[in-house]
Coordinates of C-alpha atoms in Angstrom, one line a residue:
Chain A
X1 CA -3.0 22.6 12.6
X2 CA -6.3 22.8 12.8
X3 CA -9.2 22.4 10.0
X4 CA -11.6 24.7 8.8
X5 CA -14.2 25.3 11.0
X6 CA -17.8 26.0 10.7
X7 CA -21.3 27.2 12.7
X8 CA -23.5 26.1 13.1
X9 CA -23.5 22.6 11.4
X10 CA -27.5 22.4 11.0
X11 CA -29.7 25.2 11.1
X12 CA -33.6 25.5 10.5
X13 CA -35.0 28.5 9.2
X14 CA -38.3 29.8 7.8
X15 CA -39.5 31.2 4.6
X16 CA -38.3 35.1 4.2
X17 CA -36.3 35.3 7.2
X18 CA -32.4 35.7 7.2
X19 CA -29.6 33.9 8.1
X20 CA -25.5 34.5 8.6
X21 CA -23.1 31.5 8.8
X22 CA -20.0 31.3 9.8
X23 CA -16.2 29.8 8.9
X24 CA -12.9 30.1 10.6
X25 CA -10.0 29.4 7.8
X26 CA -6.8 27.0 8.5
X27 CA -4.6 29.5 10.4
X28 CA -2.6 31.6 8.0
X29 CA -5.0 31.3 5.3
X30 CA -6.2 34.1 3.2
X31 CA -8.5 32.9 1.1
X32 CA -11.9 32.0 1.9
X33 CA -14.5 30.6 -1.0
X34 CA -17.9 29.4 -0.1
X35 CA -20.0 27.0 -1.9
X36 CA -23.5 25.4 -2.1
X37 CA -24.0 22.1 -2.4
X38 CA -27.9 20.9 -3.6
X39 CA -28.8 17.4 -4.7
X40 CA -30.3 18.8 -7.9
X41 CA -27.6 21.3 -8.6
X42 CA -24.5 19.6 -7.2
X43 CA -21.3 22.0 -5.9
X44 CA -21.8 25.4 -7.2
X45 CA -19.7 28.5 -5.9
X46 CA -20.7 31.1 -4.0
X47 CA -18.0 33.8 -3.8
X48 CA -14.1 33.9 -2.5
X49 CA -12.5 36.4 -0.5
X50 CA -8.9 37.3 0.1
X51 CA -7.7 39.8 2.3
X52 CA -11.3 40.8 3.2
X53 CA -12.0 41.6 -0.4
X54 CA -14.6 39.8 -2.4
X55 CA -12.1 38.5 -5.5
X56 CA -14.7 36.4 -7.2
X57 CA -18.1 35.8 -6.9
X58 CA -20.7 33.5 -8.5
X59 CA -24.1 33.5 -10.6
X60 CA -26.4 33.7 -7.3
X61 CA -28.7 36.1 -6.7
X62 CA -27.9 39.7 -4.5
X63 CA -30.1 37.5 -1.4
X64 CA -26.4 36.0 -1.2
X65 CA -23.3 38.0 0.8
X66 CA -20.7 37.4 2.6
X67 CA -17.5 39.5 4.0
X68 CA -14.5 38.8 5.7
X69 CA -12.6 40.4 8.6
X70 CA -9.0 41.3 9.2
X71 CA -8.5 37.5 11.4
X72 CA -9.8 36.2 7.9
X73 CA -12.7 34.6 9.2
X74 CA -15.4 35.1 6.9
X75 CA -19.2 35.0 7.3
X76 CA -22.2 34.6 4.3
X77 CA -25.7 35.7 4.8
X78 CA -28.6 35.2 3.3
X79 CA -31.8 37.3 3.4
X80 CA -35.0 36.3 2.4
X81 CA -35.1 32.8 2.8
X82 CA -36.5 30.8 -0.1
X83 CA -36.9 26.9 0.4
X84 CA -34.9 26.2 -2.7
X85 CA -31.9 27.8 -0.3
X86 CA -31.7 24.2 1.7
X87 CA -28.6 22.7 1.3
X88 CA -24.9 22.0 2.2
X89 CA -23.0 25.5 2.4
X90 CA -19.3 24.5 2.5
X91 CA -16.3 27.0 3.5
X92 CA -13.0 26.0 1.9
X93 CA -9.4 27.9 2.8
X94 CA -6.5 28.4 1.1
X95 CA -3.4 30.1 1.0
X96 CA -2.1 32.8 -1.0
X97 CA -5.5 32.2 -3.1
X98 CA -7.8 30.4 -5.0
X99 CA -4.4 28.6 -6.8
X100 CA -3.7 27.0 -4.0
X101 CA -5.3 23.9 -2.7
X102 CA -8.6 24.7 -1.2
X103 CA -9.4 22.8 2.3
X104 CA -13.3 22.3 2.5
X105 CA -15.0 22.7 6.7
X106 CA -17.8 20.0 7.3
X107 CA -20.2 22.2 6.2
X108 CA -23.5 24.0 7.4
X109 CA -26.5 21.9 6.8
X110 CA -29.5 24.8 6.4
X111 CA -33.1 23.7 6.3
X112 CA -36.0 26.1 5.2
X113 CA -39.6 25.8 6.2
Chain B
X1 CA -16.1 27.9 -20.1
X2 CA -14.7 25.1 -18.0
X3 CA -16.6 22.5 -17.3
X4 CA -16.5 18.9 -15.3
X5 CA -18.0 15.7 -16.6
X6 CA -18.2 12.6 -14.4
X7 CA -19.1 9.5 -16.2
X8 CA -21.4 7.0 -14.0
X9 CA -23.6 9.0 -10.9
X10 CA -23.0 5.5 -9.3
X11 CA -20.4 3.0 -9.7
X12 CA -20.6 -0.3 -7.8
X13 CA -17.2 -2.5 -7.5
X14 CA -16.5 -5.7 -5.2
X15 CA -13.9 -5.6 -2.4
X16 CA -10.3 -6.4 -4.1
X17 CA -11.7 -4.6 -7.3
X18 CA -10.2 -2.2 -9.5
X19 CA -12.2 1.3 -9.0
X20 CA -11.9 3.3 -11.8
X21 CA -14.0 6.9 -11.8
X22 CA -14.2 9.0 -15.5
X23 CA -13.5 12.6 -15.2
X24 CA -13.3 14.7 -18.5
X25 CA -12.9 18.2 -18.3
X26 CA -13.2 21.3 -20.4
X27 CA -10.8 24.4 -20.1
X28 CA -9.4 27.1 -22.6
X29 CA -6.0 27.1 -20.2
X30 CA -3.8 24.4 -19.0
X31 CA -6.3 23.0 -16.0
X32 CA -5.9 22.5 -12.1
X33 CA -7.5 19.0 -11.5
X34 CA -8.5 17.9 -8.3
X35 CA -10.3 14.9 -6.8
X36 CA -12.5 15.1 -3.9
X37 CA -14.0 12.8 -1.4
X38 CA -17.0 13.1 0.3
X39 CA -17.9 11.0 3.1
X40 CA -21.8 11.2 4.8
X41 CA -22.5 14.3 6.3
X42 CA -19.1 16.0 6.2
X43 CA -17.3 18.1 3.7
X44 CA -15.0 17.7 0.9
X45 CA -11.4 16.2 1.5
X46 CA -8.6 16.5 -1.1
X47 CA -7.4 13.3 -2.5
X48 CA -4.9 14.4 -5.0
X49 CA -4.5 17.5 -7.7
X50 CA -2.3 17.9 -10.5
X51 CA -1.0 21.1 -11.7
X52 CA 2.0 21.2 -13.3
X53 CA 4.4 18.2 -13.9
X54 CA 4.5 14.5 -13.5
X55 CA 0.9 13.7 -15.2
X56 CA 0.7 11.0 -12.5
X57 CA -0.2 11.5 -9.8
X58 CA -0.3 10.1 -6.5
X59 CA -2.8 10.9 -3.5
X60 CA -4.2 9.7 -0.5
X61 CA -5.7 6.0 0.1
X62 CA -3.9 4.1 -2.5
X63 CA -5.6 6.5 -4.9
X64 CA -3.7 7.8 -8.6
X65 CA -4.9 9.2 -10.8
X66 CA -3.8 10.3 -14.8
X67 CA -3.8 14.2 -16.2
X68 CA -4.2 12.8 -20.3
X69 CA -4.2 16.6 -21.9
X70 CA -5.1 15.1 -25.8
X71 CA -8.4 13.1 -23.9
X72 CA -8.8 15.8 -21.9
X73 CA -9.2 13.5 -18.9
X74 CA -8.2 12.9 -15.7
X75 CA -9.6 9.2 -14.4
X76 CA -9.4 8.3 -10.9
X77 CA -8.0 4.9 -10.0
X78 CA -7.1 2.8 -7.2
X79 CA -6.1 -1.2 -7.8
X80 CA -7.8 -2.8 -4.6
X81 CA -11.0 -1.3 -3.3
X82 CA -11.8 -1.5 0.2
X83 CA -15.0 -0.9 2.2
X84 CA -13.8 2.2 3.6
X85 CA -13.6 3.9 0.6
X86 CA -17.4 4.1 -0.1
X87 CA -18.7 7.6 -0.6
X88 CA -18.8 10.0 -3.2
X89 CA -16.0 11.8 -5.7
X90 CA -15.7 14.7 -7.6
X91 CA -13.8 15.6 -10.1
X92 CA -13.1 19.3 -9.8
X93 CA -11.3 22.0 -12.7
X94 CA -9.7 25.4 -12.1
X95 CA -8.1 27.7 -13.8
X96 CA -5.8 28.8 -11.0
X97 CA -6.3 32.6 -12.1
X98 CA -4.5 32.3 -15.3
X99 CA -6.0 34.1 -18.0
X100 CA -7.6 36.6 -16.4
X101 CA -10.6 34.3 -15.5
X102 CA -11.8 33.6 -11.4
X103 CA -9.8 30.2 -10.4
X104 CA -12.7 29.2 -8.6
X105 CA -13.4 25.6 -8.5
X106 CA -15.9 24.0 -11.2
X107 CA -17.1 20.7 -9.6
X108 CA -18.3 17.6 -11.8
X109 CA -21.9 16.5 -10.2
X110 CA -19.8 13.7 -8.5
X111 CA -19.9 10.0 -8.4
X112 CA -21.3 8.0 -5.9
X113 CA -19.2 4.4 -5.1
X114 CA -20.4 1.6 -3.6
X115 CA -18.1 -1.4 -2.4
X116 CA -20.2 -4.8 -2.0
X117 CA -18.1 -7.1 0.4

């Protein structure tokens, strides 16, 4: 089977514009959670969607979305780029949901000027 | 709340060493633990989780690791290190959607292992 997928791996972006990334789930999976990964702040999460419903979502600002469509790939955007917004945004997949193991994608690495 | 506490940001072992990484955790329901490993530029891979069951538990790599419910821990172990297995852990908690509550994954701030030859 193959892995989670992501795109684009790096991306460079300047202050106040937007930006949409993109992750392709383990085929089969439901579940799709997105997280941020900062040296300062470590692995924080995003939100999750199931069945292209947002189920859970974390303490970021309303600058962060994301949706999911029927194929359950899921996309997050961002909108009004702040440079404290560089960092690792990792996808993860699971199954029947967020009980299930979660299988992390390498990861988008996103840069703000 | 839960919560994740790794003990040691870095942890430096020789080859043929025992690597042991501290993970105490924090939940008002019985826990999903999971270990993580993070090589350079790429994402998180599972090593082992617990659940339910056998509190030991085997993973990937030679790794075990114990769920201890009166320490609240859930230490990450492995009797020989080996070069390979430099990069970075975390120790990770969820809820699995018991209770109500989001069974999202709460990461520890990780810990970063270095194995000198």
């Amino acid at each position: 089977k193959a892995g989670v997928t992501q795109t684009p791996r790096y991306l460079i972006k300047t202050r106040g514009q937007q930006v949409t990334l993109s992750c392709s789930p383990i085929s089969g999976h439901r579940s799709v959670s997105w997280y941020q990964q900062t040296p300062g702040q470590g692995l924080q999460f995003l939100f999750e969607y199931f069945s292209e419903t947002q189920r859970n979502k974390g303490n970021f600002p309303g600058r962060f979305s994301g949706r999911q469509f029927s194929n359950s790939r899921s996309e997050m955007n961002v909108s009004t780029l702040e440079l404290g917004d560089s960092a690792l945004y990792l996808c993860a997949s699971s199954g029947q949901g967020s009980t299930d193991t979660q299988y992390f994608g390498p990861g988008t690495r996103l840069t703000v000027l | 709340a839960q919560s994740v506490t790794q003990l040691g940001s870095h942890v430096s072992v020789s080859e043929g060493a025992l690597v042991l990484l501290r993970c105490n955790y924090s939940s008002s329901v019985p826990p999903y633990l999971f270990w993580y490993v993070q090589y350079p530029n790429q994402g998180l891979q599972l090593l082992l989780k617990y659940t339910t069951g056998a509190t030991l538990v085997k993973g990937i790599n030679g790794f075990e690791a114990e769920f201890k419910k009166s320490e609240t821990s859930f230490h990450l172990t492995k009797p020989s290190a080996h070069m390979s297995d430099a990069a970075e852990y975390f120790c990770a908690v969820s809820d699995g959607l018991r209770g109500g509550s989001q069974g999202n994954l709460i990461f520890g701030k990780g810990t970063k292992l270095s194995v000198k030859p």
